[in-house]
mmCIF file of C-alpha atoms in Angstrom:
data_model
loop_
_atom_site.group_PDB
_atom_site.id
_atom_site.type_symbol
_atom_site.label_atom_id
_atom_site.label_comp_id
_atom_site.label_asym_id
_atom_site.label_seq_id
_atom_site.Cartn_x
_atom_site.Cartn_y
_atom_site.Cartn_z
ATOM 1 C CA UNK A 302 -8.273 6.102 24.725
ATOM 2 C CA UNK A 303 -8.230 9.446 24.436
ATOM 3 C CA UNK A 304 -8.467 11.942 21.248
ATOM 4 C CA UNK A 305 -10.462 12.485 18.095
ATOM 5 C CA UNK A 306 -13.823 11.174 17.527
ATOM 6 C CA UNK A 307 -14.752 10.191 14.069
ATOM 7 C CA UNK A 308 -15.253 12.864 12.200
ATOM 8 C CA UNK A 309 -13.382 15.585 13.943
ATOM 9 C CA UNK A 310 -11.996 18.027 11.935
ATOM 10 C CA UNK A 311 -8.214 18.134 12.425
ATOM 11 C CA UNK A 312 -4.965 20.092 10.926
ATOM 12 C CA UNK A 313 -1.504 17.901 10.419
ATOM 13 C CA UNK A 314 1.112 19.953 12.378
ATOM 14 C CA UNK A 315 3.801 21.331 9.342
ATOM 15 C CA UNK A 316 6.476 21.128 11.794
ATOM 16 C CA UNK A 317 9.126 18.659 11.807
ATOM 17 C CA UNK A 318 9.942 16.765 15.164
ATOM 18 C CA UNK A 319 12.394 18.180 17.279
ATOM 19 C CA UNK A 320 14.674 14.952 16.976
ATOM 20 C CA UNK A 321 17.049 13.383 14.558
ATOM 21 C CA UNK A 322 15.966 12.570 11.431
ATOM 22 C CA UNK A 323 13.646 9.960 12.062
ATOM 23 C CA UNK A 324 11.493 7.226 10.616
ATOM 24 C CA UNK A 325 8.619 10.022 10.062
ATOM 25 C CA UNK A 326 5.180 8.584 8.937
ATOM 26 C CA UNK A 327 3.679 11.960 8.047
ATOM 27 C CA UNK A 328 4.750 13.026 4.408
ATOM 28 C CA UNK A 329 5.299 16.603 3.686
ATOM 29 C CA UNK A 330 2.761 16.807 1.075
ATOM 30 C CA UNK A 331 0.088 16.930 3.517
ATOM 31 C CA UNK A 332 1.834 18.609 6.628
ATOM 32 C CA UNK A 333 -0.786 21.971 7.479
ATOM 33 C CA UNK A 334 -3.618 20.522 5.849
ATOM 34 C CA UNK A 335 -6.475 20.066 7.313
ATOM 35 C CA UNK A 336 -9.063 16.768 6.958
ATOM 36 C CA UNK A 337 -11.924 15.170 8.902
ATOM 37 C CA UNK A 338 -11.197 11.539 10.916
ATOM 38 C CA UNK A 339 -12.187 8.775 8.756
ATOM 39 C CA UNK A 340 -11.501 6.433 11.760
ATOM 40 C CA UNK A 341 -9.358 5.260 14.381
ATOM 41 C CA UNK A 342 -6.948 2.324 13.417
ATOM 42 C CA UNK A 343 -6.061 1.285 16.681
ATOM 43 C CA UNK A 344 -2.708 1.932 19.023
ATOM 44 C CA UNK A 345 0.913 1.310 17.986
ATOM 45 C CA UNK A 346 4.328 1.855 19.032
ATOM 46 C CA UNK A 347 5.894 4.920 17.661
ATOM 47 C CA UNK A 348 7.682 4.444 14.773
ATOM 48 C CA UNK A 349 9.788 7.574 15.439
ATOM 49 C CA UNK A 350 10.811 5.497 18.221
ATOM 50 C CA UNK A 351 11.056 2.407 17.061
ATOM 51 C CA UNK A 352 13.627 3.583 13.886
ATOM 52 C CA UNK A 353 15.814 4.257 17.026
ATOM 53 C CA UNK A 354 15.616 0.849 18.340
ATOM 54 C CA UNK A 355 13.665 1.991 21.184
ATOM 55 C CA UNK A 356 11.351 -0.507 21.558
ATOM 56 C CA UNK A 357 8.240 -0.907 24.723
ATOM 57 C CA UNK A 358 7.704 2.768 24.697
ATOM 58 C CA UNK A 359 4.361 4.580 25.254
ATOM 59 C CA UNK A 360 1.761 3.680 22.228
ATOM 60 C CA UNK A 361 0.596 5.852 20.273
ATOM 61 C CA UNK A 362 -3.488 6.150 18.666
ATOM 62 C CA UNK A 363 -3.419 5.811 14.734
ATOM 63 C CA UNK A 364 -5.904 7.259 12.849
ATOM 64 C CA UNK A 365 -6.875 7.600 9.090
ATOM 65 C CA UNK A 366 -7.744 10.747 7.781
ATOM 66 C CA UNK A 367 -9.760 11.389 4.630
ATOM 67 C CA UNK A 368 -8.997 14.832 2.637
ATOM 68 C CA UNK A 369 -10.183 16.848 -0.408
ATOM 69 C CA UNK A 370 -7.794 16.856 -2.964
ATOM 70 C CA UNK A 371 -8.590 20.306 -3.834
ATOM 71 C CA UNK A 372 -7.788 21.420 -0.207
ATOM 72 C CA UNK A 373 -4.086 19.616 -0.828
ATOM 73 C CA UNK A 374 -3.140 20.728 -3.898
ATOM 74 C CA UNK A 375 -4.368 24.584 -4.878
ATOM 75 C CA UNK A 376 -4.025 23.471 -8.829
ATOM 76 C CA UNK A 377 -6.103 19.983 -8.681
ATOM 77 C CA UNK A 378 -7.174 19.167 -11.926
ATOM 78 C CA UNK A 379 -9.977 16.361 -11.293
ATOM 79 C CA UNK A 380 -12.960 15.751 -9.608
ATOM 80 C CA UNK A 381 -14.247 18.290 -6.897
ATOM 81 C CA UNK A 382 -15.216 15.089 -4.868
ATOM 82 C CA UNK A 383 -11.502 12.930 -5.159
ATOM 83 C CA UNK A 384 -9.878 12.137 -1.525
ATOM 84 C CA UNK A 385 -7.387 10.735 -0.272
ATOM 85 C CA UNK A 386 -7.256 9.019 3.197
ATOM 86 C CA UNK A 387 -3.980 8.406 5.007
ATOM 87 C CA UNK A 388 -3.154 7.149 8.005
ATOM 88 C CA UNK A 389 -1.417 9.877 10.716
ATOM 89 C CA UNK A 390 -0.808 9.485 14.407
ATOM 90 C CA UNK A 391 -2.385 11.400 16.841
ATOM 91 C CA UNK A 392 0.578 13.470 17.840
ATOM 92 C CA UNK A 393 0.479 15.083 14.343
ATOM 93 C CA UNK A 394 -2.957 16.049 14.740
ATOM 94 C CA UNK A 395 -4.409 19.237 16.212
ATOM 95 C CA UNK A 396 -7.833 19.867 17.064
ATOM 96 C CA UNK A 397 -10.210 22.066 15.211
ATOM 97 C CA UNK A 398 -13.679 21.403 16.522
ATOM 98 C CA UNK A 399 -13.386 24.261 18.928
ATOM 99 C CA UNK A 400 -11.980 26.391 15.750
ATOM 100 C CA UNK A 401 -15.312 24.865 13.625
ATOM 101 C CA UNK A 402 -17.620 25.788 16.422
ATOM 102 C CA UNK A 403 -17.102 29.090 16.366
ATOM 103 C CA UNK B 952 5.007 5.748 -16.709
ATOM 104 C CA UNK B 953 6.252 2.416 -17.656
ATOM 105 C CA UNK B 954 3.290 -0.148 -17.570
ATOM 106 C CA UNK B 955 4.525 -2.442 -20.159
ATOM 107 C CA UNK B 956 5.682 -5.866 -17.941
ATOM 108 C CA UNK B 957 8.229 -6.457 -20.548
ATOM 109 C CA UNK B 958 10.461 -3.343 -20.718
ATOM 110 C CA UNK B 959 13.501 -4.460 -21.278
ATOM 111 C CA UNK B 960 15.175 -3.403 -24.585
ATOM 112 C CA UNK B 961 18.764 -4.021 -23.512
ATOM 113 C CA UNK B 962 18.580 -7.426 -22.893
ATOM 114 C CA UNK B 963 18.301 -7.773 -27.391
ATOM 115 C CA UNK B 964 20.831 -5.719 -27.672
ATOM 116 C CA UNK B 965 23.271 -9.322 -27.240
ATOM 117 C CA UNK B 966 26.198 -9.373 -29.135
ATOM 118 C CA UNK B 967 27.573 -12.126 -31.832
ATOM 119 C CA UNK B 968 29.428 -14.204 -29.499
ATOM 120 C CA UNK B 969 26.117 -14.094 -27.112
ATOM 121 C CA UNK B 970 23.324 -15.696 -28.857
ATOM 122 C CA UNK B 971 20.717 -15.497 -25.734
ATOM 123 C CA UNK B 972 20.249 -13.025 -23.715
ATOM 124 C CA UNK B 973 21.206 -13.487 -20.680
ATOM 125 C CA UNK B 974 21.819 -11.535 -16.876
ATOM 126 C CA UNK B 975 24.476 -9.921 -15.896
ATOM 127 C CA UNK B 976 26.921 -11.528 -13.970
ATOM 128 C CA UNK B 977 26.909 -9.845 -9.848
ATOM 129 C CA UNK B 978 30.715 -9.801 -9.420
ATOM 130 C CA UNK B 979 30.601 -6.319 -8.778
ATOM 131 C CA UNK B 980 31.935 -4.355 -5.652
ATOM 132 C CA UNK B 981 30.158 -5.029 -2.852
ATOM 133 C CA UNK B 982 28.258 -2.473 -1.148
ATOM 134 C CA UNK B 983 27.855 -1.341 2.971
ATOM 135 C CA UNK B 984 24.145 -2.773 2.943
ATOM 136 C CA UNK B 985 25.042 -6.198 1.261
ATOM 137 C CA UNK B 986 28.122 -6.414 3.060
ATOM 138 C CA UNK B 987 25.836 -5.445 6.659
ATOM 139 C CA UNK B 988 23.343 -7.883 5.378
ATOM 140 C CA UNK B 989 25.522 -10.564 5.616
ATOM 141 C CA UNK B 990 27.869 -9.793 8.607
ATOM 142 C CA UNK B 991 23.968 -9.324 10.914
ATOM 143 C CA UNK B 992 22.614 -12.625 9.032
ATOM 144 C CA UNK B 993 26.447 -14.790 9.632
ATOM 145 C CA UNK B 994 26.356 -13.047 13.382
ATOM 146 C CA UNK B 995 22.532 -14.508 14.204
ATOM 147 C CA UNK B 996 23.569 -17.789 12.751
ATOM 148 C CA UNK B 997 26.799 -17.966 14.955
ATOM 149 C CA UNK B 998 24.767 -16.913 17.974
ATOM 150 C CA UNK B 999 22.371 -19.505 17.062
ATOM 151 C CA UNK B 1000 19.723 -16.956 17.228
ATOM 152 C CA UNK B 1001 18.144 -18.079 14.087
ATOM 153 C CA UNK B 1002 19.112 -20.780 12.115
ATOM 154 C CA UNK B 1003 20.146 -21.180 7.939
ATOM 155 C CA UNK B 1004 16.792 -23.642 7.235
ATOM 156 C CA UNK B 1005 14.800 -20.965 9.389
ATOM 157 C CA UNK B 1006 15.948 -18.130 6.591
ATOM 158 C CA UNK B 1007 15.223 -20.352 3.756
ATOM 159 C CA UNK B 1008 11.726 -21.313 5.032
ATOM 160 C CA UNK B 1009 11.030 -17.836 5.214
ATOM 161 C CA UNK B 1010 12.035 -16.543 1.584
ATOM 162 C CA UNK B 1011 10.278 -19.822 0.425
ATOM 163 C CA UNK B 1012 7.741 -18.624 2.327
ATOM 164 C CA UNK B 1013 7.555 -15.549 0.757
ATOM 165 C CA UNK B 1014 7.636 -17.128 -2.690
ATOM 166 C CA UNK B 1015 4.497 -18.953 -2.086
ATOM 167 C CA UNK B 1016 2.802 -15.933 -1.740
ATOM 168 C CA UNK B 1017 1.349 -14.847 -5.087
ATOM 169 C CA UNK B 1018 -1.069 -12.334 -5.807
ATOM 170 C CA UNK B 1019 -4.025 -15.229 -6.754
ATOM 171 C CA UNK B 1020 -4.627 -15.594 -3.093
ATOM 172 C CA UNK B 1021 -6.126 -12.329 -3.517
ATOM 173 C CA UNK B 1022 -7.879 -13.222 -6.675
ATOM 174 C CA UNK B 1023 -9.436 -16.050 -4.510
ATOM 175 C CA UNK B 1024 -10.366 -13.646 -1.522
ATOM 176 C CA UNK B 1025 -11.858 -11.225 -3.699
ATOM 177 C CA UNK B 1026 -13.878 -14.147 -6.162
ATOM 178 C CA UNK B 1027 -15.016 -15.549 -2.682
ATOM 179 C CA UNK B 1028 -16.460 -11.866 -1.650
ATOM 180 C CA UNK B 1029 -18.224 -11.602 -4.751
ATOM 181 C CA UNK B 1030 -19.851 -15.276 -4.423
ATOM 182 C CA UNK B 1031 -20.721 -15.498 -1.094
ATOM 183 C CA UNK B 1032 -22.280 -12.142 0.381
ATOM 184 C CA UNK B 1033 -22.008 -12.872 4.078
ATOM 185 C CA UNK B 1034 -17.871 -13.499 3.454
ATOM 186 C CA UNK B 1035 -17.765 -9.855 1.818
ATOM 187 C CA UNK B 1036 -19.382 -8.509 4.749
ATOM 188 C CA UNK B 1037 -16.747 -10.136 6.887
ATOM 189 C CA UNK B 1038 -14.369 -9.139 4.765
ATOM 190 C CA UNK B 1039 -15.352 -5.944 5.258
ATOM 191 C CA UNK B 1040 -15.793 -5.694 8.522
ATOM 192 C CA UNK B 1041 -12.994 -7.663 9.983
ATOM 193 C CA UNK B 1042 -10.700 -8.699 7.185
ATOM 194 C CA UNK B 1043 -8.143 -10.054 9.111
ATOM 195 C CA UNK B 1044 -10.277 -12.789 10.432
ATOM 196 C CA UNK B 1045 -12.258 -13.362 7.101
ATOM 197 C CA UNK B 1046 -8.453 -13.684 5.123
ATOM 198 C CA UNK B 1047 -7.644 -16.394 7.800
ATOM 199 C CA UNK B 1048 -10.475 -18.666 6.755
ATOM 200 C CA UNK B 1049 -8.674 -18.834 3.543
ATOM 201 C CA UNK B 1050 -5.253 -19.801 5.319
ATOM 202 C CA UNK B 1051 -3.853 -16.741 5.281
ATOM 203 C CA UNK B 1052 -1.952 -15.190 8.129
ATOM 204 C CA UNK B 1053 -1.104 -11.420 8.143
ATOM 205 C CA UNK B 1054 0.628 -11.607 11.005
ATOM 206 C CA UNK B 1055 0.684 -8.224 13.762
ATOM 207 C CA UNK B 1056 -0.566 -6.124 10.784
ATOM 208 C CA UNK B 1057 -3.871 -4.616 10.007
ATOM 209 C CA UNK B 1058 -5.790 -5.047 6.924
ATOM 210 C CA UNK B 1059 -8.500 -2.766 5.829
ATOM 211 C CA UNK B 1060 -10.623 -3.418 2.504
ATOM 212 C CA UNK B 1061 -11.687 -1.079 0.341
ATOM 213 C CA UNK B 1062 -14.877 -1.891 -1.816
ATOM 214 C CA UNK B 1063 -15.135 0.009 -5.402
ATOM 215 C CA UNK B 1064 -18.703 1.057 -6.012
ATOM 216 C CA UNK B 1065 -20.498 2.942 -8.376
ATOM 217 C CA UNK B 1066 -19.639 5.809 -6.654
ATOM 218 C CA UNK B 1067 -15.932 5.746 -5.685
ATOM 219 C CA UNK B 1068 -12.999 4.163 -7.174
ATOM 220 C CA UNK B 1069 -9.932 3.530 -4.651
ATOM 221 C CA UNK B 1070 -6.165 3.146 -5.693
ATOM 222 C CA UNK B 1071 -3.163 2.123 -2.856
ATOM 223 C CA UNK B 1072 -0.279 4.028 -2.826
ATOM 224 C CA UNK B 1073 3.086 3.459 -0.140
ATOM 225 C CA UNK B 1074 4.043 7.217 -1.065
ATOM 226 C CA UNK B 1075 6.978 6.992 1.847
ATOM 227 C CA UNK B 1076 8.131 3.393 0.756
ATOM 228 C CA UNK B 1077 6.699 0.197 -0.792
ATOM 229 C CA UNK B 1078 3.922 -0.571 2.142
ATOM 230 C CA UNK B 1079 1.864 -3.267 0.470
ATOM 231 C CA UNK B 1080 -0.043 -6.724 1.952
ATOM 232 C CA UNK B 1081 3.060 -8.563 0.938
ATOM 233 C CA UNK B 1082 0.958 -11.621 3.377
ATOM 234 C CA UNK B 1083 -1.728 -11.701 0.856
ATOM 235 C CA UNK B 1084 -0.256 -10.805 -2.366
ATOM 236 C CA UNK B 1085 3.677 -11.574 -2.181
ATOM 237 C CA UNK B 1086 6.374 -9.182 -3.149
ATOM 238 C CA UNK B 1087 4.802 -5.446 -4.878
ATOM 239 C CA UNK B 1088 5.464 -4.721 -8.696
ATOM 240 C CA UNK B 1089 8.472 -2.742 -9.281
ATOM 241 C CA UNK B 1090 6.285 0.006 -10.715
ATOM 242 C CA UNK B 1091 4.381 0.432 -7.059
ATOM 243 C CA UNK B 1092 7.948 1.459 -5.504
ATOM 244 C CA UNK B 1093 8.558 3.599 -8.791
ATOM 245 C CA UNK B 1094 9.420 7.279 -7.460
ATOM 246 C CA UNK B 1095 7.377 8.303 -10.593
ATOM 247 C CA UNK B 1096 4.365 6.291 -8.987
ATOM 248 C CA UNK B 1097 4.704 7.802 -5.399
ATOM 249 C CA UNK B 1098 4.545 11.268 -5.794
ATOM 250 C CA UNK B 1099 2.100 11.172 -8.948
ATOM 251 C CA UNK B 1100 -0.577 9.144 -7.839
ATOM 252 C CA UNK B 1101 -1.275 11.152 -4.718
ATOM 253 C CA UNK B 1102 -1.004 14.574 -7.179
ATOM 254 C CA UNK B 1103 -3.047 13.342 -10.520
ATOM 255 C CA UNK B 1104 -4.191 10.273 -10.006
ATOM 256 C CA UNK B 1105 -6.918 10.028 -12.831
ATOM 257 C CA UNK B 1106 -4.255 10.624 -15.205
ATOM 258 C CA UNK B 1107 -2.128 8.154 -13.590
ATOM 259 C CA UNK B 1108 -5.537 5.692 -13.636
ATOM 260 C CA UNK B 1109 -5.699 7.057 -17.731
ATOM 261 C CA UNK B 1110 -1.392 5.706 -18.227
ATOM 262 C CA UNK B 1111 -2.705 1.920 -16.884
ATOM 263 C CA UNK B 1112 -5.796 2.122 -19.089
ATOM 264 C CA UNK B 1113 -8.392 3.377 -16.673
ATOM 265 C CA UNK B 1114 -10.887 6.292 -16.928
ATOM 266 C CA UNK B 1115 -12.926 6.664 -14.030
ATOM 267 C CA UNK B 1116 -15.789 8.624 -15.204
ATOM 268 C CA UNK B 1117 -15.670 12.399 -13.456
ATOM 269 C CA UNK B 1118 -19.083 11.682 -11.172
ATOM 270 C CA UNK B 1119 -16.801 8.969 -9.609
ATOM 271 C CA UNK B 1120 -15.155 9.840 -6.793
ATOM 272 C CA UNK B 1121 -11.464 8.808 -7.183
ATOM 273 C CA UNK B 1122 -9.990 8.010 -3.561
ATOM 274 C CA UNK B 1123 -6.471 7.480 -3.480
ATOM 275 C CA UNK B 1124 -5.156 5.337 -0.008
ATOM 276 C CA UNK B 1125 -1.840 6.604 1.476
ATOM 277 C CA UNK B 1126 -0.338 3.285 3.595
ATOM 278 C CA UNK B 1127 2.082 5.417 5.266
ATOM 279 C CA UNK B 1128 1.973 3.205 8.582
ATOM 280 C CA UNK B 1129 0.433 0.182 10.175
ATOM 281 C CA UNK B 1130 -2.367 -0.733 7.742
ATOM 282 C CA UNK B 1131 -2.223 -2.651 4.829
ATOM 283 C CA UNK B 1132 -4.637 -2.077 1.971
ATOM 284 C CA UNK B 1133 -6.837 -4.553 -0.243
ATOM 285 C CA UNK B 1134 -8.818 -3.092 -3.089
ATOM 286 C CA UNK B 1135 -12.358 -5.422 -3.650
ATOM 287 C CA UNK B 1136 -13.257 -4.810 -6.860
ATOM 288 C CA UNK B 1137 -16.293 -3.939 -8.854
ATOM 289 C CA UNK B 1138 -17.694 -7.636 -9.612
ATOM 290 C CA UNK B 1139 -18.077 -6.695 -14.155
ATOM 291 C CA UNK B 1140 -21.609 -6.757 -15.486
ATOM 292 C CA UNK B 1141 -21.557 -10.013 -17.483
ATOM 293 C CA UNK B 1142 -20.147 -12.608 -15.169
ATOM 294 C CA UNK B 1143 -23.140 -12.984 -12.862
ATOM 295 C CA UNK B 1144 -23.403 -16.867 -14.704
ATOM 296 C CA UNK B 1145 -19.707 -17.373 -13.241
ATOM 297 C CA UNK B 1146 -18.683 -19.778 -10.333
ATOM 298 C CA UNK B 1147 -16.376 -18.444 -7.782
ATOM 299 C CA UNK B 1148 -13.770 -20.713 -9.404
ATOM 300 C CA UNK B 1149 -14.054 -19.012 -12.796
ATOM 301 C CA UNK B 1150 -13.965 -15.922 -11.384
ATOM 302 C CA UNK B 1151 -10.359 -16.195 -10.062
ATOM 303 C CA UNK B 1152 -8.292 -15.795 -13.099
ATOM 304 C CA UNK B 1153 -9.987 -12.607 -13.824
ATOM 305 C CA UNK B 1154 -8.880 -10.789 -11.042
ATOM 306 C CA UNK B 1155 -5.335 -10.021 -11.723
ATOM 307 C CA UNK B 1156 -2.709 -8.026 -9.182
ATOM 308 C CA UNK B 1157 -3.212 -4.377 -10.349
ATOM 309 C CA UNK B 1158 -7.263 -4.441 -9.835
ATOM 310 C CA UNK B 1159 -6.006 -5.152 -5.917
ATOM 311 C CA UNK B 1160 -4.052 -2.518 -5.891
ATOM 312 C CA UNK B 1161 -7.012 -0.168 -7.811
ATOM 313 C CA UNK B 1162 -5.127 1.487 -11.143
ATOM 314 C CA UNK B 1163 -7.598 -1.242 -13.160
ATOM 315 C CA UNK B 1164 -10.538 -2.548 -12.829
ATOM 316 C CA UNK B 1165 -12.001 -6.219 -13.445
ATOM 317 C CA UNK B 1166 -13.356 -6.849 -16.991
ATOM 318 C CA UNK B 1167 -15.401 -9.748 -18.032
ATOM 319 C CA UNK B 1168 -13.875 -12.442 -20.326
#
């Protein structure tokens, strides 16, 4: 299995699919944020896929993603240390350790 | 947000020839969904794909599950140290030793500690551990609950009674695919004396899903 370690810092792509409207598991809310992998959940069929009835295709690695409220929403009124983990497959994910390394 | 479990004003408002209240009657058009419902559930029955008992095992099925099996999972955690750490750590395996079956899905469980509070949202749909704790509260599929709890949940937390104090960390969960989410609970000072039995009617639905917490009798 290939991808993110735990704790790799990642961005969520903001673009949307090039398909039909699909059964999309990313929410827009979080689309160009970035976050650090909270773990890997195991692999899955895509349910972009699977909405279309296409069932047995490639699966695809599922990961949950922990980020700082503050870093979603400019305006957060809370605490500095409130999260929020969600779950996003890897094909929505883009590397940043080279980014963080530098 | 509407927490009160009895919100329904209209059903008083009965008139003098009506003197209960009652439901109204469904004799209304019906719509593409029911009417695809039932042409895909008459065309599996003709093609003896599934059968009429099969259907009604399943929704009776579904009855049976009630959200005190999760009362009993998370009264069994706080008894019996080695089961929380199971629970933890592979809570699939440690919900089947109390009979319960979750099927293909994926449960993770999230422990509430003196440092961090968790609360479950679906914000896409209504995601919830139906296997464990049967059919969600109307309020959980509640647009209102969806997009707010992600944006301000404390004062979400505040509308169900809850103030989680600001050195808390407040961690929301977003089930947006193929995990399902358990909140384990903060055992309350003052039950220590308890058996695991006791315990169980304490630990109502919402503390599982994280906008309360457990308080002692």
């Amino acid at each position: 299995m290939t991808g993110f370690a735990k704790g790799s810092l990642v961005r969520v792509k903001s673009y949307f699919p090039p398909c039909p409207p699909a059964h999309c598991r990313t929410p827009f809310y979080i689309r160009g944020c970035v976050g650090k992998i909270e773990r890997i959940c195991g692999a899955f069929e895509n349910p972009e896929e699977l909405a279309f009835g296409r069932i047995g295709g490639d699966k695809k690695v599922l990961y949950r993603v922990r980020f700082s409220q503050s870093d979603i929403w400019g305006d957060y009124e809370g605490s500095k240390n409130d999260q929020i983990d969600i779950e996003l497959y890897d094909f929505w994910l883009e590397n940043l350790e080279e980014e963080r390394k530098k | 947000m509407t927490t009160e479990p009895h919100d329904h004003e209209h059903m008083h408002e009965y008139d003098s020839q009506h003197h209960h209240p009652h439901r109204d009657d469904q004799d209304d058009t019906i719509t593409y969904y029911r009417l695809m419902e039932s042409a895909v559930r008459d065309l599996l029955i003709e093609k003896k794909i599934i059968n009429a008992d099969q259907i009604r095992d399943q929704i009776e099925k579904m009855d049976a599950r009630i959200p005190a099996n999760g009362a009993k999972i998370v009264a069994r955690a706080w008894s019996d140290t080695d089961y929380k750490k199971r629970l933890i750590n592979d809570p699939k395996s440690a919900v089947a030793e109390l009979g319960h079956d979750i099927g293909p899905l994926n449960l993770i469980v999230l422990e509430n500690t003196e440092s961090v509070h968790n609360v479950v949202v679906c914000t896409l749909c209504s995601c919830y551990p139906r296997w464990i704790l049967g059919l969600p509260p109307d309020w959980y599929k509640s647009r209102e609950y969806r997009s707010r709890v992600v944006r301000e949940p404390r004062k979400v937390l505040e509308e169900f009674g809850t103030l989680i104090d600001n050195q808390r960390e407040v961690r929301v969960h977003d089930s947006t695919a193929d995990m399902r989410y358990l909140v384990l609970p903060k055992r309350p000072d003052g039950t220590e004396e308890l058996s695991e039995e006791d315990l169980v009617p304490l630990i109502g639905r919402d503390a599982l899903i994280g906008v309360v917490e457990v308080k002692a009798p």
